[in-house]
Amino acid sequence: MIYYDRVSKIYADNSVALEDVSFSVEPGEFISIVGHSGAGKTTLIKMLLAEEVPSSGSVFFESINVHEVPNRRMGEFRRKIGTVFQDFKLLPSKTAYENIAFAMEAAGRNEEEIRSDVPHVLELVDLGDKLNNFPDELSGGEQQRVAIARAIVNQPDVIVADEPTGNLDPVNTFEIVQILKKINDLGTTIILTTHNKGVIDSLKKRVITMDRGRVIRDDREGKYIL
Amino acid sequence: MNWVTIKRIFRTGFLSFWRNGFVSFASVLMMVFTLFIIGLAIFTGVILGTTLQQFRDKADMNVYFTTDAQESQILALQTQVNALPEVASTQYISATDALANFRELHQNDQLTLQALDQLGNNPLGAVLNVKAKDINSYGAIANFLQGGGALQTGQPQIIDKINYFDQQHQDAVNRLSQITTSAKWIGLIIILIFVLITIAISFNTLRLTIYASREEIAVMRLVGAGQGYIRAPFLVEGVMYGFIAGIVTMLLFYPLTWWLGQSTASFFGGISVFSYYIDHFALLFLIIVGSGVILGLISSYLAVSRYLKI
C-alpha cells in the first residue's frame, strides 16, 4: 500500500535527514516509527504527504508516485491520508465543529452529511459537548482528539500520526493511543511516530527503529529498543 | 464549482472578515488612503484640464461698426460670418445695448457719464462678438472681414475696427497653456508616484494580513483542501476590504469637495469640484470602488499564492 523505495534526503548544507530508507506498509497494519529526536521520523512522514521532496528515491502510495502528483490534484490525494500532529494543527479561528466541517467541505461533502457526521465523530472521541469551542478553549488532549476526529471524518485509508502524544500527559496519551487502536481495529492503516517507550511496549505491533536517518531495526512485534 | 461551494466560500470570507475585526479595520483604513489619493488625482486632473480650457475659451473677437452703419447691413454680415466654417458662434450687440453696457460699466464714474450726456447722441457703434472654433482661426476671420469679401463692392465701409485675438495675445495664451500643461504633467507624475506608493503599501498590508494566516493555509493544504477552495475566501475578504474602503472614500469626498468647491471655484475659473463630484458621481463611484475591489482582489491573490505552494 505504501512503499518507500531507497529514499534519501540530504539538505544543501550536507546534513543527512534520511539515508537509503526502504520499507513497505500493508493495508490494515499498525506501524510505529521510533527514534531519537532528529532521527528522521518527521521527514519520513512529510515525504508521504509530499511536504518534502526526496533527494533521491521515491515514495509510492497505492502505486502512485507521491511526488509526481500535480499541485492541483494534491488536495484530492491528501484526503486519502488523515493526519494528526504533535502541535494539533487546528485552525485557530474555527470552532471544533467548523474544523472538522472544513475537512468535509474540502472533500466536497454536502451540508446534510456534515450536519450528521461532525457531531457523530466528535461523540466518538468523547467531545460531544465541545462542538462550539475554539481550539484555545480546549485542553491539549481535547485539541488532539478534535484533530483525530478531523483525520478520520473522511474515512481515509491511512492515518498518519506524527508524535500525537508528544504534548500530552500520561492519561491523555493513553486515551489517544486507545482511540488510534480502535480506528485500526476498524480496518484503517495507522502510521505512528513516537519516542514514548510506554506507548510502543503496550501496543505490541510492528516497530521500525530509526537512527540518524537510517532504518536500523524492523520488528514484527517490536519493543522500544534504543 | 457548485452553489454550495460558492455559499461556503462567501460564508468563510465574511466570517473571517468579522472575526479578524481589527486586522480588517486596519486593511480597510490603508485602502481608504490609497483610494483617496486616486480620487485626488482625478480631481486635480479635472481642475487643471478645465482651467486650461477656460483660458482658451476666453479668446474672442469684437467687430466694431461705424455709428452710421445700418442694422440690416450688420445682420447681413452676421449671417455671412455665421456661415464660415471656422466660426463657432456670433452675438450681435446693437448700438443702444452697447451704450447701456457702457453706462452700467461706468455707473460710478460721474465725470464720464456727464461727458456722455453732453454729447447728446450715442457715440458708440454696434458690436459683433465672434467666437471661433479654434484659437488659431481669428486671423483668417479678420482677413475675411477686412478684405471686403464680406461686403459688396461700392457699399460704404461699415466696419470701424476689429479687435481680435492677434499674434501677441496668442503668444501669451500659448505660453500660459504651456505652463499649465507642464504643471498638469508634473502634478500628474507626482500624484502617480503617490498612487503607486500607496498601492504598494496597501498590497503589503494585505500581504501581512495573509502572512498571519500562512500556517492556517498550510493546515488547510494538509487536510486536503484544494488550492481554489483555500484561496477563494481570501479573495472574498480582499474584495470586501476594497469595496468598503471605496464606499468610505466616496463618502469622505462629499464634505471635502463641498468645502473645496466653495473656496476654489472662483480661483480655478468657475469649475466647482463639488458640482463635478455630484454630476459624475456614478463614474467616480465606479472608478474608486472598482479600483478598491481590483486592488484587493489582486493583492490577496498574489499574497495567498505564496503560501499555497506546499
Coordinates of C-alpha atoms in Angstrom, one line a residue:
Chain A
M1 CA 0.0 0.0 0.0
I2 CA 2.8 2.4 0.9
Y3 CA 6.3 1.8 -0.3
Y4 CA 9.5 3.8 0.4
D5 CA 12.0 3.0 -2.3
R6 CA 15.6 3.9 -1.3
V7 CA 14.6 7.3 -0.1
S8 CA 17.3 9.8 0.8
K9 CA 17.1 13.4 1.9
I10 CA 20.3 15.5 2.0
Y11 CA 20.0 19.2 2.7
A12 CA 22.0 21.9 1.0
D13 CA 24.4 22.1 3.9
N14 CA 25.1 18.3 3.5
S15 CA 23.2 17.4 6.7
V16 CA 21.5 14.0 6.1
A17 CA 17.9 13.6 7.2
L18 CA 17.2 10.3 5.5
E19 CA 19.6 7.8 4.0
D20 CA 18.6 5.0 1.7
V21 CA 15.3 4.2 3.5
S22 CA 13.2 1.3 2.1
F23 CA 10.2 -0.4 3.7
S24 CA 6.6 -1.1 2.9
V25 CA 3.3 -0.9 4.8
E26 CA 0.5 -3.3 4.2
P27 CA -3.2 -2.4 4.4
G28 CA -4.6 -2.6 7.9
E29 CA -1.2 -2.5 9.6
F30 CA -0.4 -0.5 12.7
I31 CA 3.2 0.5 12.4
S32 CA 5.2 2.6 14.8
I33 CA 8.3 4.5 13.9
V34 CA 10.6 5.2 16.8
G35 CA 13.9 7.0 17.2
H36 CA 15.5 9.9 19.0
S37 CA 14.8 13.5 18.0
G38 CA 16.4 14.2 14.7
A39 CA 16.4 10.5 13.6
G40 CA 14.3 11.4 10.6
K41 CA 10.8 10.3 11.7
T42 CA 9.1 13.5 10.8
T43 CA 10.9 13.8 7.5
L44 CA 9.7 10.3 6.6
I45 CA 6.1 11.4 7.3
K46 CA 6.5 14.7 5.3
M47 CA 7.7 12.6 2.4
L48 CA 4.5 10.6 2.3
L49 CA 2.4 13.8 2.4
A50 CA 4.6 15.4 -0.3
E51 CA 5.5 18.2 2.0
E52 CA 9.2 17.3 1.4
V53 CA 10.8 16.2 -1.8
P54 CA 13.4 13.4 -1.6
S55 CA 16.9 14.0 -2.9
S56 CA 16.8 10.5 -4.4
G57 CA 14.4 7.6 -4.3
S58 CA 10.6 7.6 -4.4
V59 CA 7.6 7.1 -2.2
F60 CA 4.6 5.2 -3.6
F61 CA 1.0 5.3 -2.2
E62 CA -1.2 2.7 -3.9
S63 CA 1.2 2.6 -6.8
I64 CA 1.1 6.4 -7.2
N65 CA 4.4 8.1 -7.0
V66 CA 3.6 10.7 -4.4
H67 CA 6.0 13.3 -5.8
E68 CA 4.5 13.2 -9.2
V69 CA 1.1 14.2 -8.1
P70 CA 0.4 17.7 -9.7
N71 CA -0.2 20.6 -7.3
R72 CA -3.9 20.9 -8.3
R73 CA -4.6 17.3 -7.6
M74 CA -2.7 17.4 -4.3
G75 CA -5.8 18.1 -2.2
E76 CA -7.6 15.1 -3.7
F77 CA -4.5 12.9 -2.9
R78 CA -4.1 14.2 0.7
R79 CA -7.7 13.4 1.5
K80 CA -6.8 9.7 1.3
I81 CA -4.5 10.2 4.3
G82 CA -5.7 11.5 7.6
T83 CA -3.1 13.4 9.6
V84 CA -2.5 14.0 13.3
F85 CA 0.4 16.2 14.5
Q86 CA 2.1 16.8 17.8
D87 CA 1.0 20.5 17.7
F88 CA -2.5 19.5 16.7
K89 CA -2.6 22.0 13.7
L90 CA -6.2 23.0 14.2
L91 CA -7.5 26.2 12.5
P92 CA -7.5 28.7 15.4
S93 CA -10.2 30.9 14.0
K94 CA -12.6 28.0 13.6
T95 CA -14.6 26.1 16.3
A96 CA -14.2 22.4 16.9
Y97 CA -17.3 21.8 14.7
E98 CA -16.0 24.1 12.0
N99 CA -12.5 22.5 12.0
I100 CA -14.0 19.1 11.2
A101 CA -16.6 20.5 8.9
F102 CA -13.8 22.2 6.9
A103 CA -12.2 18.9 6.1
M104 CA -15.5 17.5 4.9
E105 CA -16.2 20.7 2.9
A106 CA -12.7 20.3 1.3
A107 CA -13.7 16.8 0.3
G108 CA -16.9 18.2 -1.3
R109 CA -19.4 16.6 1.1
N110 CA -22.8 18.1 1.3
E111 CA -24.3 20.1 4.2
E112 CA -26.6 17.2 5.3
E113 CA -23.6 14.8 5.7
I114 CA -21.7 17.4 7.6
R115 CA -24.6 18.1 10.0
S116 CA -24.9 14.4 10.7
D117 CA -21.3 13.3 10.7
V118 CA -19.5 16.0 12.6
P119 CA -21.4 15.6 15.9
H120 CA -21.1 11.8 15.5
V121 CA -17.4 11.8 15.0
L122 CA -16.9 14.3 17.9
E123 CA -19.0 11.9 20.0
L124 CA -16.6 9.1 19.0
V125 CA -13.6 11.0 20.5
D126 CA -15.8 11.9 23.6
L127 CA -16.1 15.6 22.8
G128 CA -19.8 15.8 22.1
D129 CA -20.3 18.7 24.4
K130 CA -17.4 20.9 23.0
L131 CA -18.8 21.4 19.5
N132 CA -18.7 25.2 19.6
N133 CA -15.4 25.7 21.4
F134 CA -12.5 27.3 19.7
P135 CA -9.1 25.5 19.9
D136 CA -7.8 27.9 22.6
E137 CA -10.7 27.0 24.8
L138 CA -9.8 23.3 24.8
S139 CA -7.1 21.4 26.7
G140 CA -4.2 19.8 24.8
G141 CA -5.8 16.3 25.0
E142 CA -9.1 17.7 23.8
Q143 CA -7.5 19.5 20.9
Q144 CA -5.7 16.3 19.9
R145 CA -9.0 14.5 19.9
V146 CA -10.5 17.1 17.7
A147 CA -7.5 16.6 15.3
I148 CA -8.2 12.8 15.3
A149 CA -11.8 13.4 14.7
R150 CA -10.9 15.6 11.7
A151 CA -8.4 13.0 10.5
I152 CA -11.0 10.2 10.5
V153 CA -14.1 12.0 9.3
N154 CA -13.5 11.5 5.6
Q155 CA -12.7 7.8 6.2
P156 CA -9.2 7.8 4.8
D157 CA -7.3 4.6 4.0
V158 CA -4.3 5.7 6.2
I159 CA -3.9 7.8 9.3
V160 CA -0.5 9.3 9.9
A161 CA 0.1 10.4 13.5
D162 CA 3.4 12.3 14.0
E163 CA 4.2 12.4 17.7
P164 CA 0.5 12.8 18.6
T165 CA 1.2 12.3 22.3
G166 CA 4.3 14.5 22.5
N167 CA 2.5 17.3 24.2
L168 CA 0.2 15.2 26.4
D169 CA 0.2 13.9 29.9
P170 CA 0.1 10.1 30.5
V171 CA -3.6 9.9 30.9
N172 CA -4.3 11.7 27.7
T173 CA -1.6 9.8 26.0
F174 CA -3.2 6.5 26.9
E175 CA -6.6 7.7 25.7
I176 CA -5.2 8.9 22.3
V177 CA -3.5 5.6 21.8
Q178 CA -6.7 3.7 22.6
I179 CA -8.6 5.8 20.1
L180 CA -5.9 5.0 17.4
K181 CA -6.1 1.3 18.2
K182 CA -9.9 1.4 17.9
I183 CA -9.5 3.1 14.5
N184 CA -7.0 0.4 13.4
D185 CA -9.4 -2.4 14.6
L186 CA -12.0 -0.9 12.2
G187 CA -9.5 -1.5 9.3
T188 CA -7.7 1.8 8.9
T189 CA -3.9 1.6 8.4
I190 CA -2.0 3.6 11.1
I191 CA 1.5 5.0 10.9
L192 CA 2.6 6.4 14.3
T193 CA 5.8 8.1 15.1
T194 CA 6.7 8.5 18.8
H195 CA 9.6 8.3 21.3
N196 CA 7.3 7.2 24.1
K197 CA 8.6 3.8 25.3
G198 CA 5.4 3.1 27.2
V199 CA 3.2 3.5 24.2
I200 CA 5.3 1.2 22.0
D201 CA 5.6 -1.5 24.6
S202 CA 1.9 -1.6 25.2
L203 CA 0.9 -1.8 21.5
K204 CA 2.8 -5.0 20.6
K205 CA 2.7 -4.1 16.9
R206 CA 5.3 -3.7 14.2
V207 CA 8.1 -1.2 15.1
I208 CA 10.6 0.4 12.8
T209 CA 13.6 1.9 14.6
M210 CA 15.5 4.8 13.1
D211 CA 18.8 6.4 13.9
R212 CA 20.5 9.2 12.1
G213 CA 18.4 8.9 9.0
R214 CA 18.7 5.1 8.6
V215 CA 16.4 2.2 9.5
I216 CA 18.3 0.1 11.9
R217 CA 15.5 -2.4 13.0
D218 CA 12.2 -3.5 11.7
D219 CA 10.4 -5.9 14.1
R220 CA 7.1 -7.6 13.5
E221 CA 6.1 -7.3 17.2
G222 CA 8.6 -4.9 18.5
K223 CA 9.6 -3.2 21.6
Y224 CA 11.2 0.2 22.1
I225 CA 14.9 -0.7 22.0
L226 CA 17.3 2.2 21.8
Chain B
M1 CA -18.0 24.9 -8.8
N2 CA -21.5 24.4 -7.4
W3 CA -23.8 26.6 -5.4
V4 CA -23.0 25.0 -2.1
T5 CA -19.2 25.7 -2.6
I6 CA -19.9 29.3 -3.5
K7 CA -22.0 29.7 -0.4
R8 CA -19.3 28.2 1.8
I9 CA -16.6 30.4 0.3
F10 CA -18.6 33.6 0.9
R11 CA -19.6 32.5 4.4
T12 CA -15.9 31.7 5.3
G13 CA -14.8 35.1 3.8
F14 CA -17.4 37.1 5.7
L15 CA -16.7 35.2 8.9
S16 CA -13.0 35.7 8.7
F17 CA -13.5 39.4 7.9
W18 CA -15.7 39.7 11.1
R19 CA -13.6 37.6 13.4
N20 CA -10.4 39.4 12.5
G21 CA -12.1 42.7 13.2
F22 CA -9.0 44.8 13.9
V23 CA -6.9 43.5 11.1
S24 CA -9.9 44.1 8.7
F25 CA -10.3 47.6 10.1
A26 CA -6.6 48.4 9.5
S27 CA -6.6 47.0 6.0
V28 CA -9.7 49.0 5.1
L29 CA -8.1 52.1 6.5
M30 CA -5.0 51.6 4.4
M31 CA -7.1 51.0 1.3
V32 CA -9.1 54.2 2.0
F33 CA -5.8 56.1 2.0
T34 CA -4.9 54.7 -1.4
L35 CA -8.3 55.3 -3.0
F36 CA -8.4 58.8 -1.5
I37 CA -5.1 59.6 -3.3
I38 CA -6.5 58.1 -6.5
G39 CA -9.6 60.3 -6.1
L40 CA -7.4 63.4 -5.5
A41 CA -5.6 62.5 -8.7
I42 CA -8.8 62.6 -10.6
F43 CA -10.0 65.9 -9.2
T44 CA -6.6 67.5 -9.8
G45 CA -6.7 66.3 -13.4
V46 CA -10.2 67.8 -13.9
I47 CA -9.3 71.1 -12.3
L48 CA -6.1 71.5 -14.4
G49 CA -7.8 70.4 -17.6
T50 CA -10.8 72.8 -17.2
T51 CA -8.6 75.7 -16.2
L52 CA -6.7 75.4 -19.5
Q53 CA -9.9 75.1 -21.4
Q54 CA -11.2 78.3 -19.7
F55 CA -8.1 80.2 -20.9
R56 CA -8.8 79.1 -24.5
D57 CA -12.5 79.9 -24.2
K58 CA -11.8 83.5 -23.1
A59 CA -10.4 84.3 -26.5
D60 CA -12.9 86.1 -28.8
M61 CA -13.1 88.8 -31.5
N62 CA -15.1 92.0 -31.4
V63 CA -16.1 93.7 -34.7
Y64 CA -16.9 97.4 -34.0
F65 CA -19.2 99.1 -36.6
T66 CA -19.3 102.8 -37.5
T67 CA -22.2 104.7 -35.9
D68 CA -23.9 105.2 -39.3
A69 CA -23.9 101.5 -40.2
Q70 CA -27.4 100.2 -40.9
E71 CA -28.6 97.4 -38.7
S72 CA -29.7 95.4 -41.7
Q73 CA -26.2 95.6 -43.1
I74 CA -24.7 94.3 -39.9
L75 CA -27.3 91.5 -39.6
A76 CA -26.5 90.5 -43.2
L77 CA -22.8 90.4 -42.3
Q78 CA -23.6 88.4 -39.2
T79 CA -25.3 85.8 -41.4
Q80 CA -22.2 85.6 -43.6
V81 CA -19.9 85.3 -40.7
N82 CA -22.0 82.6 -39.2
A83 CA -21.8 80.7 -42.4
L84 CA -18.0 80.5 -42.1
P85 CA -16.8 77.0 -41.1
E86 CA -14.3 78.4 -38.6
V87 CA -16.9 80.3 -36.6
A88 CA -18.5 78.7 -33.5
S89 CA -21.0 81.5 -32.6
T90 CA -21.7 85.2 -33.0
Q91 CA -23.5 87.7 -30.8
Y92 CA -24.9 91.0 -32.1
I93 CA -24.9 93.9 -29.7
S94 CA -26.8 96.9 -31.0
A95 CA -25.6 100.5 -30.5
T96 CA -28.3 101.0 -27.8
D97 CA -27.2 97.9 -26.0
A98 CA -23.6 98.9 -26.3
L99 CA -24.5 102.3 -24.7
A100 CA -26.4 100.6 -21.9
N101 CA -23.5 98.3 -21.2
F102 CA -21.1 101.3 -21.2
R103 CA -23.4 103.2 -18.8
E104 CA -23.6 100.2 -16.5
L105 CA -19.8 99.7 -16.6
H106 CA -19.2 103.3 -15.6
Q107 CA -22.1 103.8 -13.3
N108 CA -19.8 105.1 -10.5
D109 CA -17.9 107.4 -12.8
Q110 CA -20.0 110.6 -12.9
L111 CA -17.5 112.5 -15.0
T112 CA -17.6 110.1 -17.9
L113 CA -21.4 109.9 -17.7
Q114 CA -21.7 113.6 -17.7
A115 CA -19.4 113.8 -20.8
L116 CA -21.6 111.2 -22.4
D117 CA -24.7 113.2 -21.7
Q118 CA -23.0 116.3 -23.1
L119 CA -22.6 114.6 -26.4
G120 CA -26.3 114.2 -26.8
N121 CA -26.4 111.4 -29.3
N122 CA -25.0 107.9 -29.0
P123 CA -21.2 107.9 -29.8
L124 CA -21.0 104.1 -29.8
G125 CA -21.5 101.8 -32.7
A126 CA -22.9 98.3 -32.8
V127 CA -20.6 95.4 -31.9
L128 CA -20.5 91.9 -33.3
N129 CA -18.9 89.4 -31.0
V130 CA -17.4 86.4 -32.8
K131 CA -16.2 83.2 -31.2
A132 CA -14.1 80.9 -33.4
K133 CA -14.0 77.1 -33.0
D134 CA -10.2 77.2 -32.9
I135 CA -8.0 79.7 -31.3
N136 CA -5.8 79.9 -34.4
S137 CA -8.5 80.9 -36.9
Y138 CA -9.2 84.5 -35.7
G139 CA -6.6 85.9 -38.1
A140 CA -8.4 84.2 -41.1
I141 CA -11.8 85.6 -40.0
A142 CA -10.4 89.1 -39.6
N143 CA -8.9 88.9 -43.1
F144 CA -12.2 87.8 -44.4
L145 CA -13.9 90.8 -42.9
Q146 CA -11.3 93.4 -43.7
G147 CA -10.6 92.1 -47.2
G148 CA -14.1 93.1 -48.0
G149 CA -15.0 89.7 -49.1
A150 CA -18.0 90.0 -46.9
L151 CA -19.2 93.3 -48.3
Q152 CA -20.4 94.1 -51.8
T153 CA -18.2 96.4 -53.6
G154 CA -19.3 100.0 -53.8
Q155 CA -21.0 100.0 -50.4
P156 CA -19.7 102.3 -47.8
Q157 CA -17.3 100.7 -45.3
I158 CA -19.3 99.9 -42.2
I159 CA -16.6 98.3 -40.1
D160 CA -14.8 100.7 -37.8
K161 CA -12.2 98.4 -36.3
I162 CA -11.7 94.8 -35.5
N163 CA -10.3 93.9 -32.1
Y164 CA -9.2 90.3 -32.1
F165 CA -7.1 87.8 -30.7
D166 CA -3.9 88.7 -32.5
Q167 CA -0.4 87.1 -32.6
Q168 CA 0.7 88.9 -29.5
H169 CA -2.3 87.7 -27.4
Q170 CA -2.0 84.3 -28.9
D171 CA 1.6 84.0 -27.8
A172 CA 0.6 85.0 -24.3
V173 CA -2.1 82.3 -24.2
N174 CA 0.2 79.7 -25.8
R175 CA 2.8 80.4 -23.1
L176 CA 0.1 80.2 -20.4
S177 CA -1.1 76.9 -21.8
Q178 CA 2.4 75.6 -21.9
I179 CA 2.8 76.4 -18.3
T180 CA -0.5 74.9 -17.3
T181 CA 0.3 71.8 -19.5
S182 CA 3.6 71.3 -17.8
A183 CA 2.1 72.0 -14.4
K184 CA -0.5 69.4 -15.3
W185 CA 2.2 66.8 -16.2
I186 CA 4.3 67.5 -13.1
G187 CA 1.2 67.3 -11.0
L188 CA 0.1 64.1 -12.6
I189 CA 3.5 62.5 -12.2
I190 CA 3.7 63.4 -8.5
I191 CA 0.2 62.1 -8.0
L192 CA 1.1 58.9 -9.9
I193 CA 4.1 58.3 -7.7
F194 CA 1.8 58.8 -4.7
V195 CA -0.7 56.4 -6.1
L196 CA 2.0 53.8 -6.8
I197 CA 3.4 54.1 -3.3
T198 CA 0.0 53.8 -1.6
I199 CA -0.8 50.8 -3.8
A200 CA 2.4 49.2 -2.6
I201 CA 1.5 49.9 1.0
S202 CA -2.0 48.6 0.6
F203 CA -0.6 45.5 -1.1
N204 CA 1.8 45.0 1.7
T205 CA -0.9 45.4 4.3
L206 CA -2.9 42.6 2.7
R207 CA 0.2 40.5 2.5
L208 CA 0.9 40.9 6.2
T209 CA -2.8 40.1 6.9
I210 CA -2.5 36.9 4.9
Y211 CA 1.0 36.2 6.3
A212 CA -0.6 35.9 9.7
S213 CA -2.8 33.1 8.1
R214 CA 0.1 31.2 6.5
E215 CA 0.0 28.4 9.0
E216 CA -3.7 28.0 8.6
I217 CA -3.2 27.8 4.8
A218 CA -0.6 25.1 5.4
V219 CA -3.0 23.2 7.6
M220 CA -5.8 23.5 5.1
R221 CA -3.5 22.1 2.4
L222 CA -2.6 19.2 4.7
V223 CA -6.2 18.4 5.4
G224 CA -6.6 18.1 1.7
A225 CA -8.4 21.3 0.7
G226 CA -7.9 22.3 -3.0
Q227 CA -6.0 25.5 -3.9
G228 CA -9.1 27.2 -5.2
Y229 CA -11.1 26.4 -2.1
I230 CA -8.4 27.8 0.2
R231 CA -7.8 30.9 -1.9
A232 CA -11.4 32.0 -2.7
P233 CA -12.3 33.1 0.9
F234 CA -9.2 35.3 1.0
L235 CA -10.3 36.8 -2.3
V236 CA -13.7 37.5 -0.9
E237 CA -12.1 39.2 2.1
G238 CA -9.8 41.3 -0.2
V239 CA -12.8 42.3 -2.3
M240 CA -14.7 43.3 0.9
Y241 CA -11.8 45.5 2.0
G242 CA -11.7 47.2 -1.4
F243 CA -15.5 47.6 -1.6
I244 CA -15.9 49.0 1.9
A245 CA -12.9 51.3 1.5
G246 CA -14.3 52.5 -1.8
I247 CA -17.6 53.4 -0.2
V248 CA -15.9 55.2 2.7
T249 CA -13.7 57.2 0.3
M250 CA -16.7 58.3 -1.7
L251 CA -18.5 59.4 1.5
L252 CA -15.3 61.3 2.5
F253 CA -15.2 63.2 -0.8
Y254 CA -18.8 64.6 -0.2
P255 CA -17.9 67.1 2.5
L256 CA -14.4 67.6 1.2
T257 CA -15.4 68.6 -2.4
W258 CA -18.3 70.7 -0.9
W259 CA -15.8 72.7 1.1
L260 CA -13.2 72.8 -1.6
G261 CA -15.7 73.7 -4.2
Q262 CA -16.8 76.8 -2.2
S263 CA -13.3 78.1 -1.7
T264 CA -11.7 77.3 -5.0
A265 CA -14.4 77.7 -7.6
S266 CA -13.5 81.4 -8.4
F267 CA -9.8 80.7 -8.3
F268 CA -10.0 77.8 -10.9
G269 CA -12.1 79.8 -13.3
G270 CA -15.5 78.6 -12.4
I271 CA -15.2 74.8 -12.1
S272 CA -16.5 73.6 -8.9
V273 CA -15.2 70.2 -7.7
F274 CA -18.4 69.7 -5.8
S275 CA -20.6 70.0 -8.8
Y276 CA -18.2 67.8 -10.7
Y277 CA -18.5 65.2 -7.8
I278 CA -22.3 65.4 -8.0
D279 CA -22.5 65.3 -11.8
H280 CA -20.1 62.5 -12.2
F281 CA -21.0 60.5 -9.1
A282 CA -21.7 57.3 -11.0
L283 CA -18.4 57.4 -12.9
L284 CA -16.4 58.4 -9.8
F285 CA -18.1 55.6 -7.8
L286 CA -17.2 53.1 -10.5
I287 CA -13.5 54.2 -10.6
I288 CA -12.9 54.5 -6.9
V289 CA -14.9 51.4 -5.8
G290 CA -13.7 49.5 -8.8
S291 CA -10.0 50.3 -8.1
G292 CA -10.5 49.2 -4.5
V293 CA -12.1 45.9 -5.5
I294 CA -9.4 45.2 -8.1
L295 CA -6.6 46.2 -5.8
G296 CA -8.0 43.9 -3.0
L297 CA -8.5 41.1 -5.4
I298 CA -5.0 41.2 -7.0
S299 CA -3.2 41.8 -3.7
S300 CA -5.0 38.8 -2.0
Y301 CA -4.5 36.6 -5.0
L302 CA -0.7 37.2 -5.1
A303 CA -0.3 37.0 -1.3
V304 CA -2.1 33.7 -0.9
S305 CA -0.3 32.2 -3.8
R306 CA 2.9 32.5 -1.9
Y307 CA 1.7 30.1 0.8
L308 CA -0.2 27.7 -1.4
K309 CA 2.9 26.0 -2.7
I310 CA 3.2 23.3 -0.1

